[in-house]
Tab-separated table of C-alpha atoms and ligand atoms in Angstrom:
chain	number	residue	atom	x	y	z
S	1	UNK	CA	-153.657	48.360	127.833
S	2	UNK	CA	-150.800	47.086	129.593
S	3	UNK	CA	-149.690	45.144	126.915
S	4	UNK	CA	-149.379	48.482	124.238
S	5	UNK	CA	-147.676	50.253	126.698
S	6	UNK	CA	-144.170	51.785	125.761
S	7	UNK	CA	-141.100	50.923	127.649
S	8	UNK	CA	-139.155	54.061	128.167
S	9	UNK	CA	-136.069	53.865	129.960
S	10	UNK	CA	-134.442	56.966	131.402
S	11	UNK	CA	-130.911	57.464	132.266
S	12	UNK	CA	-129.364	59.025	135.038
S	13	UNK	CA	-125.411	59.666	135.700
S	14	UNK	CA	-124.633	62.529	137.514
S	15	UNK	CA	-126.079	65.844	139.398
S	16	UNK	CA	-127.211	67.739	136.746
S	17	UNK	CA	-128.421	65.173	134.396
S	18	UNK	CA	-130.765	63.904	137.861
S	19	UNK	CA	-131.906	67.625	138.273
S	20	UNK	CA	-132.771	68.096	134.543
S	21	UNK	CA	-134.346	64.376	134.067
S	22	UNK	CA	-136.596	64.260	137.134
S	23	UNK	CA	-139.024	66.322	135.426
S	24	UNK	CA	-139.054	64.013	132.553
S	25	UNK	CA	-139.586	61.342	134.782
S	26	UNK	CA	-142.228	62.393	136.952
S	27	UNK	CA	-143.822	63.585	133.744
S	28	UNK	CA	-143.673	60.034	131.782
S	29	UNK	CA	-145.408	58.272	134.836
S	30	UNK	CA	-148.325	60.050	134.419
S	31	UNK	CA	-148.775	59.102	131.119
S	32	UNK	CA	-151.036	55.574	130.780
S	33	UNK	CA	-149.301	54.763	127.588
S	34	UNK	CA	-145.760	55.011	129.376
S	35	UNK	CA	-144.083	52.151	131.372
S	36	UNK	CA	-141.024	53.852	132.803
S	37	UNK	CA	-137.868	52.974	134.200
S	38	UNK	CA	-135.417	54.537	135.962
S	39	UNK	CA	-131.764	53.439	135.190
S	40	UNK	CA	-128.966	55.022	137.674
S	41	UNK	CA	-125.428	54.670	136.389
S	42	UNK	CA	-124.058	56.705	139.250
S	43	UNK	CA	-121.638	57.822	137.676
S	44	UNK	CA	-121.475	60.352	140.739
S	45	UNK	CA	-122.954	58.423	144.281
S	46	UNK	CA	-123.396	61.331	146.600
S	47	UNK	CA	-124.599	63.864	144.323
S	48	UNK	CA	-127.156	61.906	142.078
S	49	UNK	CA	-128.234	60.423	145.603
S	50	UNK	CA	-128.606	63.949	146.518
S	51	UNK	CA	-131.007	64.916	144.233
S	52	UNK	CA	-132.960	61.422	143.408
S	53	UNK	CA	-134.346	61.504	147.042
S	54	UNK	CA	-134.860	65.206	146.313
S	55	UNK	CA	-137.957	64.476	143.829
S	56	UNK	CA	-138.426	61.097	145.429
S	57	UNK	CA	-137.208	59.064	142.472
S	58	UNK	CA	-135.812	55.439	142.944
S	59	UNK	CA	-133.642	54.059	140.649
S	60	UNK	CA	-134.728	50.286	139.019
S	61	UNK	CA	-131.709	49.850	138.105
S	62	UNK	CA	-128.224	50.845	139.841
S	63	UNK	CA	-124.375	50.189	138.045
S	64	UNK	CA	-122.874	52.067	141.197
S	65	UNK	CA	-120.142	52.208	138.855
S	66	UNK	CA	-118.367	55.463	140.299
S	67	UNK	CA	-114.942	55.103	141.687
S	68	UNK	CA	-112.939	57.890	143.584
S	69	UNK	CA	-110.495	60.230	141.097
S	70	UNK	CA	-112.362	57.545	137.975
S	71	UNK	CA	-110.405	58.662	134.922
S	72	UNK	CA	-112.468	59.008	131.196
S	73	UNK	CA	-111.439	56.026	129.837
S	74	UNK	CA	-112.017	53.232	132.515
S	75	UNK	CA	-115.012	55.129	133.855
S	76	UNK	CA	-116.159	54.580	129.744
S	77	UNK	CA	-114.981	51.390	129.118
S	78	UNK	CA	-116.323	49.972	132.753
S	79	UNK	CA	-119.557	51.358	132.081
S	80	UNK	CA	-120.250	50.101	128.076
S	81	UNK	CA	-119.943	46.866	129.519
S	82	UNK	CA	-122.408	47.007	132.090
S	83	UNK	CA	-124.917	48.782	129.615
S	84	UNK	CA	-124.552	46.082	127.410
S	85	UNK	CA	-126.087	43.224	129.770
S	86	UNK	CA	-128.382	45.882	130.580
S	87	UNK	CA	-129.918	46.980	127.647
S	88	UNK	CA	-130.261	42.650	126.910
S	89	UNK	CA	-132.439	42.417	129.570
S	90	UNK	CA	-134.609	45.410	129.832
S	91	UNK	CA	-135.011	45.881	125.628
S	92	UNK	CA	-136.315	49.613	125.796
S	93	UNK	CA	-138.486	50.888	123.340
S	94	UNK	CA	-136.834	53.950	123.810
S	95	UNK	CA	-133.667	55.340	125.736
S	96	UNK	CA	-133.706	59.162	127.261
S	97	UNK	CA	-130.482	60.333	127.941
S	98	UNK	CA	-129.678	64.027	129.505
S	99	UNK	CA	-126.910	66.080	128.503
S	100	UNK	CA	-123.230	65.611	127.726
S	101	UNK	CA	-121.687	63.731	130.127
S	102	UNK	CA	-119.732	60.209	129.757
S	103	UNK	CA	-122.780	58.396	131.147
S	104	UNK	CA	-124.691	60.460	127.758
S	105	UNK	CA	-122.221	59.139	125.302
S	106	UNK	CA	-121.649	56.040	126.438
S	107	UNK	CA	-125.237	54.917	126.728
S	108	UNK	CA	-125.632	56.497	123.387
S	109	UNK	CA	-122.939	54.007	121.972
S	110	UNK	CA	-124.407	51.334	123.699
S	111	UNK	CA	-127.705	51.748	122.247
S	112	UNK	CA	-126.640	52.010	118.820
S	113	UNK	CA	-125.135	48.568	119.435
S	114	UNK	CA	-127.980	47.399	120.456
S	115	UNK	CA	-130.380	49.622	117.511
S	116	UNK	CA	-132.691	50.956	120.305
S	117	UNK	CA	-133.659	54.611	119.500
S	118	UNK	CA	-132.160	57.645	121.503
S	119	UNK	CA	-133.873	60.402	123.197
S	120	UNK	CA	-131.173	63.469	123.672
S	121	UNK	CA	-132.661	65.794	126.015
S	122	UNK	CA	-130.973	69.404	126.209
S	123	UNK	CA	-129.692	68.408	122.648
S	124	UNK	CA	-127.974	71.066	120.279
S	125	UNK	CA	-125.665	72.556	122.849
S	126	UNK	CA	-122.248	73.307	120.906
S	127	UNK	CA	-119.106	75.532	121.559
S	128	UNK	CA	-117.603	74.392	118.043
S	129	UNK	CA	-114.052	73.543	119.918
S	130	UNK	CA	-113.714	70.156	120.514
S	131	UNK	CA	-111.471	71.413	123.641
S	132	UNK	CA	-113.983	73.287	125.856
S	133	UNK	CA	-115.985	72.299	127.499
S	134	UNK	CA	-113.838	68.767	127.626
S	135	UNK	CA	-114.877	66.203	126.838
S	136	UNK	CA	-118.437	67.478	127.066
S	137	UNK	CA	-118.606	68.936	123.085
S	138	UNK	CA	-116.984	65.421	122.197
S	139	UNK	CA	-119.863	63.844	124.517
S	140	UNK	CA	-122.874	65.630	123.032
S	141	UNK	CA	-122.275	65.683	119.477
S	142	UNK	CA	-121.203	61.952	119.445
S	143	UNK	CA	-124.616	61.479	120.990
S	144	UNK	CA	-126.152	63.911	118.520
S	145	UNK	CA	-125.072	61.927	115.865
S	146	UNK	CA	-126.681	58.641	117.302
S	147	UNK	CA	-129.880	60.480	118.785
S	148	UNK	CA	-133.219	59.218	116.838
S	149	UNK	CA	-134.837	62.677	118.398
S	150	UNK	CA	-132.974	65.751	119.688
S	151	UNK	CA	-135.045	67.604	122.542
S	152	UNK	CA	-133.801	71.204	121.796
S	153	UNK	CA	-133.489	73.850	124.637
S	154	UNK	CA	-133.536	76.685	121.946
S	155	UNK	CA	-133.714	78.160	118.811
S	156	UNK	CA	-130.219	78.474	118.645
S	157	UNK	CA	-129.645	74.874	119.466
S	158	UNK	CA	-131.934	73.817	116.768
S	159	UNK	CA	-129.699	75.743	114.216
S	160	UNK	CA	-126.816	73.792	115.992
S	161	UNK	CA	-128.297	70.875	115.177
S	162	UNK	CA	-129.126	71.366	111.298
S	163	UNK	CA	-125.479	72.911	111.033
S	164	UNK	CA	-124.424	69.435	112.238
S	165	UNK	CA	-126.825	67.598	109.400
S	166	UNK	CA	-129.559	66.642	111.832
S	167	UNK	CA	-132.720	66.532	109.937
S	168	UNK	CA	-135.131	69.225	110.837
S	169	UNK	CA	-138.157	66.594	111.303
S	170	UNK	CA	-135.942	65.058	113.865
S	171	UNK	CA	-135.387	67.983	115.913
S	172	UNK	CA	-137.956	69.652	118.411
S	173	UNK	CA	-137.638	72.786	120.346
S	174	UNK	CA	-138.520	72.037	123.726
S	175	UNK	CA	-137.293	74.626	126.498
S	176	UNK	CA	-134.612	73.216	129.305
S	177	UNK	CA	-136.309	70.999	131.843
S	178	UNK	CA	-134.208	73.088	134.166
S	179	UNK	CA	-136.242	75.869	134.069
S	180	UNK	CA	-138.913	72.956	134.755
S	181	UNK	CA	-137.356	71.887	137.908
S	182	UNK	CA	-136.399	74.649	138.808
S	183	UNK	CA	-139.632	76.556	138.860
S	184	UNK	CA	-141.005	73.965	140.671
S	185	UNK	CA	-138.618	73.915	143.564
S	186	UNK	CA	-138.768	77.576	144.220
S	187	UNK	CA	-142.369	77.512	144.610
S	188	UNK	CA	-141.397	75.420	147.932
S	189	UNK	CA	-139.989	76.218	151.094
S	190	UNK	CA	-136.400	76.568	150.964
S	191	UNK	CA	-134.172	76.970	153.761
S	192	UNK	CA	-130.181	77.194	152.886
S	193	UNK	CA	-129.441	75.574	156.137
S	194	UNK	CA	-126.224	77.377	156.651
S	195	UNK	CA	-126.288	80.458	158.874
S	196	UNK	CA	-124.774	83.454	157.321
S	197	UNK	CA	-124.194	87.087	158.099
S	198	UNK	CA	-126.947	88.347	157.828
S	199	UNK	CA	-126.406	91.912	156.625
S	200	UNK	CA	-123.458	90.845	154.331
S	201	UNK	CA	-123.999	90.390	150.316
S	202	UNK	CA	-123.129	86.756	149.698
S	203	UNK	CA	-121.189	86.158	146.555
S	204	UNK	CA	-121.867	82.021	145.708
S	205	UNK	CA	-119.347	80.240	143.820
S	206	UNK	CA	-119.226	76.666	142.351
S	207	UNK	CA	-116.080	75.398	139.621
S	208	UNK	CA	-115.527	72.174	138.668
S	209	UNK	CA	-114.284	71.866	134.575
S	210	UNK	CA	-112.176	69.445	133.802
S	211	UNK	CA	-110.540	71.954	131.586
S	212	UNK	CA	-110.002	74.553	134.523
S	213	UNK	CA	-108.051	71.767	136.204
S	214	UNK	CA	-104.319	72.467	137.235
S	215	UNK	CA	-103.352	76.007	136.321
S	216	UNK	CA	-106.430	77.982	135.559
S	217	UNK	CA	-108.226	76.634	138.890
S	218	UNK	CA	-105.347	77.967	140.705
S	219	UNK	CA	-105.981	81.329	139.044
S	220	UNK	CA	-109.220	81.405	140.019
S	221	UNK	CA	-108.955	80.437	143.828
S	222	UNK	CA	-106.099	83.221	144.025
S	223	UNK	CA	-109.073	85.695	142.448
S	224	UNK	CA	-111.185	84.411	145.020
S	225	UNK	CA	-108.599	84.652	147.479
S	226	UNK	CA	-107.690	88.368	146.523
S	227	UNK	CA	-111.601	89.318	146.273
S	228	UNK	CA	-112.429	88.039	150.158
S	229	UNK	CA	-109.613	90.156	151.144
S	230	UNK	CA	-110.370	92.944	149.977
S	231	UNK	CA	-114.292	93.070	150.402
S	232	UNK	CA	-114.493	91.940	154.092
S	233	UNK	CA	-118.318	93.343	153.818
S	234	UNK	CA	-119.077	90.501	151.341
S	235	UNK	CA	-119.523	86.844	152.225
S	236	UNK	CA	-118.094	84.245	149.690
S	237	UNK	CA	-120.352	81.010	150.087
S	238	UNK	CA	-118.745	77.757	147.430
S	239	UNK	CA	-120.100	74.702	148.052
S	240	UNK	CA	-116.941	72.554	146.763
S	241	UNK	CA	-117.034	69.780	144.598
S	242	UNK	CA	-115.798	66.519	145.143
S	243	UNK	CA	-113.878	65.575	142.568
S	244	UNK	CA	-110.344	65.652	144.312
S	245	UNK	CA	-108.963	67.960	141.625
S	246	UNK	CA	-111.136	70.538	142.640
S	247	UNK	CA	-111.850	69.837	146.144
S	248	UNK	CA	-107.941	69.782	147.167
S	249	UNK	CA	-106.676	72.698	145.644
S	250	UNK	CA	-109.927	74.579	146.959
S	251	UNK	CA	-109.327	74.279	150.885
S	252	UNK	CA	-106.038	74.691	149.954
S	253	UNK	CA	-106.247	78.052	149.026
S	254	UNK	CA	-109.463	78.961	150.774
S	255	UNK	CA	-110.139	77.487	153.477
S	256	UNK	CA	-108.586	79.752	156.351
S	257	UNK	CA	-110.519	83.121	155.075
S	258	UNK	CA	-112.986	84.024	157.545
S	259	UNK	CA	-115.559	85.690	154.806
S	260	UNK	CA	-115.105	82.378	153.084
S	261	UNK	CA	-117.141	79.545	153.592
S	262	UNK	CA	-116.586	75.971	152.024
S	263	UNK	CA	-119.241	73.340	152.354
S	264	UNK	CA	-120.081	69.882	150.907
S	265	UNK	CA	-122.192	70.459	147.553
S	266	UNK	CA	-125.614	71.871	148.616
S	267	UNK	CA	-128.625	69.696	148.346
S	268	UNK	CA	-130.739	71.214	145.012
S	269	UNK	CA	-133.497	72.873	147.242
S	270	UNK	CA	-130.728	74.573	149.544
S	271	UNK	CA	-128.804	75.339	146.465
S	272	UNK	CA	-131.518	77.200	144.824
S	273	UNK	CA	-131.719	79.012	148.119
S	274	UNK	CA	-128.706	79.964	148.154
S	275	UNK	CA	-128.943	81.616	144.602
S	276	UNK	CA	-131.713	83.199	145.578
S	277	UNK	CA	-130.068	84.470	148.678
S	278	UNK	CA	-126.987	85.343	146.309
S	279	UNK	CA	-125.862	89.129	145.192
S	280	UNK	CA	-123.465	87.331	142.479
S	281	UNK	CA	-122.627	84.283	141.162
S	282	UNK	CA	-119.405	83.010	139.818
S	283	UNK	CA	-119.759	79.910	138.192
S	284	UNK	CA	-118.106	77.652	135.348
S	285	UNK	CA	-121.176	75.145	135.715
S	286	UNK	CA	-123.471	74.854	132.757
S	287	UNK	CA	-126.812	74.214	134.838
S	288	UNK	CA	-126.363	77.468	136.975
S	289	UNK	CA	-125.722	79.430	134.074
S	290	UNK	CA	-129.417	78.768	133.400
S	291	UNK	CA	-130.915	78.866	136.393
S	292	UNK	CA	-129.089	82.261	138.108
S	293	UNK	CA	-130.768	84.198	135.030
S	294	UNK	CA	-134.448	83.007	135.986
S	295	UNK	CA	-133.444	84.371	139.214
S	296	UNK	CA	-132.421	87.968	138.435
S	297	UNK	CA	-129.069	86.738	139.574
S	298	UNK	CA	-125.957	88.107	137.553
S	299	UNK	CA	-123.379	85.570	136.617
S	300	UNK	CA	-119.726	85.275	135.647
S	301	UNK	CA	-118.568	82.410	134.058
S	302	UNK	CA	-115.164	81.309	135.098
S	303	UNK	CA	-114.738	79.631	131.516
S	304	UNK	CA	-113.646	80.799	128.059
S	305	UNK	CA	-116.181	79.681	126.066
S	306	UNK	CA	-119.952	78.499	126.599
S	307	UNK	CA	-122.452	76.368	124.833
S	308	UNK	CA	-125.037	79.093	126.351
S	309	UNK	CA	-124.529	81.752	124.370
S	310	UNK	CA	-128.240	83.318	124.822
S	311	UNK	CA	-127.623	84.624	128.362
S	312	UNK	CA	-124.809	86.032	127.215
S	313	UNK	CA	-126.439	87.984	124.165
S	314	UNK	CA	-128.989	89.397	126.741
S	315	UNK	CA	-126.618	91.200	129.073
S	316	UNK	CA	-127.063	88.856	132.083
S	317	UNK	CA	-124.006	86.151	131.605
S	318	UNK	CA	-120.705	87.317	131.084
S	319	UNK	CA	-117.440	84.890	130.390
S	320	UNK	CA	-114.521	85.522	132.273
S	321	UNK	CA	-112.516	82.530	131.690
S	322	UNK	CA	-109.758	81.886	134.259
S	323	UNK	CA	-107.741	84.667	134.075
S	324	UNK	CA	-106.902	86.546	137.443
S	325	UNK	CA	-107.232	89.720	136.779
S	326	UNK	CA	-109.799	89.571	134.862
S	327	UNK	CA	-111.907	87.769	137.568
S	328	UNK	CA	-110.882	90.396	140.023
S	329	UNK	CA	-111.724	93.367	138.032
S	330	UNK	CA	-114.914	92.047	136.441
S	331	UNK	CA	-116.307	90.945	140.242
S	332	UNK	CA	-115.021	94.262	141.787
S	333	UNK	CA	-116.891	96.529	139.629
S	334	UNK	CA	-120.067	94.104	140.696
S	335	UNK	CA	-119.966	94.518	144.003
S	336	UNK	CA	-118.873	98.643	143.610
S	337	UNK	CA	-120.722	99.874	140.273
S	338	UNK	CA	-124.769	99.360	141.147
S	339	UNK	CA	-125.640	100.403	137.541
S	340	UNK	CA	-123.011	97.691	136.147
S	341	UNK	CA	-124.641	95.349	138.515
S	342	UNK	CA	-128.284	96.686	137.549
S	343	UNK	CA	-127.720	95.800	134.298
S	344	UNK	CA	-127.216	92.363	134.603
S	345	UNK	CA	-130.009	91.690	137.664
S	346	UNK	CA	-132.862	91.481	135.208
S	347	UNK	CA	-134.867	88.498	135.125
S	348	UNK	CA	-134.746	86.650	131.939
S	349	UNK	CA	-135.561	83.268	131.288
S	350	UNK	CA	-133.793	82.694	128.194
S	351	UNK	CA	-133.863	78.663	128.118
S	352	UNK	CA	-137.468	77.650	129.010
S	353	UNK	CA	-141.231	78.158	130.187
S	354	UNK	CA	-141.117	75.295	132.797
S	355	UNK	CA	-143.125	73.357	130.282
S	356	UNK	CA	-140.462	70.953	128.253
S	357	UNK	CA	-141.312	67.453	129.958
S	358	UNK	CA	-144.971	68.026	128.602
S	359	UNK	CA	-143.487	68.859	125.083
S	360	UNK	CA	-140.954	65.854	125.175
S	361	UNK	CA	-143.882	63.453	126.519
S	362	UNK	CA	-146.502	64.688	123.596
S	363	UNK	CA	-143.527	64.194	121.228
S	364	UNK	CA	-143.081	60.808	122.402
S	365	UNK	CA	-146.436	59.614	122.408
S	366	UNK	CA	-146.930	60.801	118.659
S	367	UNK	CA	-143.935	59.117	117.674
S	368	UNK	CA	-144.389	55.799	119.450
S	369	UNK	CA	-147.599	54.966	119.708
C	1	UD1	C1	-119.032	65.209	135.597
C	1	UD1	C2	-119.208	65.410	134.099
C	1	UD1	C3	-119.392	66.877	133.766
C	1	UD1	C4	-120.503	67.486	134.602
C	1	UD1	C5	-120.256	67.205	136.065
C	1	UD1	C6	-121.412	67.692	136.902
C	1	UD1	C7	-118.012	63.882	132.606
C	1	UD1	C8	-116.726	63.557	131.961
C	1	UD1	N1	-118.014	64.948	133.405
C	1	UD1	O1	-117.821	65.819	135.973
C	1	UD1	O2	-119.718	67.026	132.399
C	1	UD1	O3	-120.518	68.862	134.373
C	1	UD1	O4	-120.123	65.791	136.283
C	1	UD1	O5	-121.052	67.839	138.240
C	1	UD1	O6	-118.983	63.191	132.411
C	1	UD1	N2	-117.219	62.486	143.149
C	1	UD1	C9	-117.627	62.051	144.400
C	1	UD1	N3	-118.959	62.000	144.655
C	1	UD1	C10	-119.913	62.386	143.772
C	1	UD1	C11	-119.486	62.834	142.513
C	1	UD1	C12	-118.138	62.870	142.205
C	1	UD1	O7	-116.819	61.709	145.243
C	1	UD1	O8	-121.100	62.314	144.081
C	1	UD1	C13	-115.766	62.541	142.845
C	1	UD1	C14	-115.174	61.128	142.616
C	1	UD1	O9	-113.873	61.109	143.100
C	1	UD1	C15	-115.208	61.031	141.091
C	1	UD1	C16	-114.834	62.446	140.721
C	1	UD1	O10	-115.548	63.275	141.649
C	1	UD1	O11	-114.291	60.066	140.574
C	1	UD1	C17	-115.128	62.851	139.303
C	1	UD1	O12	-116.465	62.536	138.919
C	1	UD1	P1	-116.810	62.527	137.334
C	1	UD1	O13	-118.261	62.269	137.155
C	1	UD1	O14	-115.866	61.647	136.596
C	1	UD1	O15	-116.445	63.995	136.873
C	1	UD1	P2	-117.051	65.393	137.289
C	1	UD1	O16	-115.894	66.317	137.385
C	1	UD1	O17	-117.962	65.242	138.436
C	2	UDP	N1	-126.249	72.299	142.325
C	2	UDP	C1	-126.670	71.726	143.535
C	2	UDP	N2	-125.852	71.826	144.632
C	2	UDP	C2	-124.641	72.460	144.588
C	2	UDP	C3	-124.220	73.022	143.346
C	2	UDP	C4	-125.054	72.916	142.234
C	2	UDP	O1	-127.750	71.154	143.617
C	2	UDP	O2	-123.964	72.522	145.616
C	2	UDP	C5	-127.123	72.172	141.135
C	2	UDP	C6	-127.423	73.435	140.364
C	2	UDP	O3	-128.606	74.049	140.831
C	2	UDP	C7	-127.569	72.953	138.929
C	2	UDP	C8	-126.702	71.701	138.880
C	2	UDP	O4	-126.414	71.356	140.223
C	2	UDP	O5	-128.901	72.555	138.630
C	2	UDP	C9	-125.448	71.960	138.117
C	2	UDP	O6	-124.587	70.879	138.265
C	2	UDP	P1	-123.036	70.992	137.985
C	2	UDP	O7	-122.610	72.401	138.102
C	2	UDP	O8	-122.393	69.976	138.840
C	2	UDP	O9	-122.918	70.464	136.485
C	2	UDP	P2	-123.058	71.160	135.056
C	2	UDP	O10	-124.387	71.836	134.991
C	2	UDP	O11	-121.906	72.088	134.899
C	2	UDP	O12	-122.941	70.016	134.111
């Protein structure tokens, strides 16, 4: 048996692509037909760390290639190097790759090199401006073009997908594996580990674009700024990210506001506390603009466009950008209009069923075996 089995290896760069691969993972090894490995390019340390122990996945491989401030094209061109002695020695059958990151498009170049088939999970995503999200639309539809199968969250990014001349055979409609990971961490015991007040409404907020960077990030602290001042009933709870672009100008601005409270990034089962525990989120991540919905949780997006769109069409997302007075005025009549905010607390799950590993595995296996 041994001997038919498939070699599937499955990368891993940063947070979100860990979060949204585990499930894929943990899904593959049950499969007998599936020899899997697990290829860390750690592109981020802490926060992939983070959330590998989370669902107790160790890496087989590690390029521990992150560097402090790493800039697009040395973090690229270190990394296509390392792939390529890689790829020599492990000779996949297949290669799963997550998202739209430089670790995605990179490993997607390298494979192509190397003419071992691609896996795109959370395939299809598009914005149509080559500028925003950047360099994430460059990331994903290079990677599109080189994918052998596209796992598609939706409908909509199946028609993505065809629009960019994918072949329809090639495409499957899956469901996010976020909804997948995150449906099965809620079902545990989560504890946010930070002590709050306890009868204030927490506001969470996370920002970390590369397009937001410099001007509009500014904006959007001195929103955030201007919003803790004048709700001194509502607790602001941002768990900062590292990159020193963001994390700088952040405790710059916010860190002396006593209904403001910056942290390291959250661990993903105190995270999904904390949306849980959260009255609002303000976000310009693409994961939580996912997961807040399955929650009930309304969101603004502190960006100006989104490869989401279908939160958005049901009344429970709603883009912002980085505009200051827009943020201010669209999060004020949140926390003072309850049938504005009513209309946006409904639970919809808009990007999955918690069942897209199964699909992607079944797809697999009929295609490889
Ligand atoms: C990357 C992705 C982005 C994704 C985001 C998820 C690219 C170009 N960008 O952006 O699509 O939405 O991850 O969070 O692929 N850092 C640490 N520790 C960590 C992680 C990051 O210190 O665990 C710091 C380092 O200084 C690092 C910097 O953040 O150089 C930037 O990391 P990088 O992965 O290049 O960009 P992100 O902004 O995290
Ligand atoms: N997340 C986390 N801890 C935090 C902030 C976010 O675990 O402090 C999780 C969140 O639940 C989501 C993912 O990280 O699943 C989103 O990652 P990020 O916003 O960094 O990237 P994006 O989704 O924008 O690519």
């Amino acid at each position: 048996m041994s001997s038919s089995k498939k070699n599937i290896l499955c990368v891993v760069g940063t947070r979100p692509e860990a979060i949204k691969m585990a499930p894929v993972i943990l899904e593959l090894r049950k499969q007998p037909w599936a020899n899997v490995r697990v290829l860390a390019t750690a592109q981020h340390r802490q926060m992939l760390d983070q959330v590998l122990s989370f669902f107790d996945i160790q890496p087989d491989i590690d390029l521990n290639i992150m560097r402090p401030n790493q800039a697009l094209t040395e973090l690229t061109a270190r990394l296509l190097l390392e792939l390529d002695a890689v790829l020599k020695a492990e000779k996949p059958d297949v290669v799963l790759v997550q998202g739209d990151t430089t670790t995605v498009m990179t490993v997607a170049l390298a494979c192509f090199y190397h003419r071992i088939p691609i896996g795109h999970v959370e395939a299809g995503l598009r914005t149509w401006d080559m500028q925003n999200p950047f360099p994430e639309e460059a990331n994903r539809v290079i990677a599109g073009k080189l994918a052998r199968w596209h796992f598609a969250p939706t409908e909509g990014s199946r028609q993505n997908l065809l629009k960019d001349g994918i072949a329809d055979s090639d495409v499957i409609v899956t469901g996010n594996t976020v909804v997948d990971a995150l449906l099965a961490t809620a079902q545990r015991d989560l504890d946010l580990g930070i002590t709050l007040p306890a009868d204030k409404r927490m506001v969470l907020v996370t920002s970390h674009r590369r397009e937001n960077f410099g001007v509009p990030f500014r904006n959007i602290c001195r929103a955030l700024q201007t919003l803790a001042h004048n709700n001194s009933d509502v607790q602001f709870l941002y768990p900062v990210h590292p990159n020193p672009n963001v994390k700088d100008v952040a405790y710059e601005y916010l860190a002396q506001i006593p209904n403001v409270t910056l942290c390291e990034p959250l661990d993903y089962a105190p995270f999904v506390a904390a949306m849980k525990r959260a009255y609002l989120i303000l976000t310009d991540s693409g994961g939580v603009q996912e997961e807040a919905p399955a929650l009930g949780k309304p969101v603004l997006v502190l960006r100006e466009e989104t490869e989401r769109p279908e939160a958005v069409q049901e009344g429970v997302v709603k883009l912002v950008g980085s505009d200051y007075d827009r943020i201010v005025a669209e999060a004020q009549c949140l926390l003072d209009d309850e049938a504005a905010y009513k209309a946006m607390a409904r639970g919809v799950s808009p990007y999955g069923d918690g069942h897209a590993s199964e699909r992607i595995a079944r797809l697999l296996q009929e295609q490889l075996l």
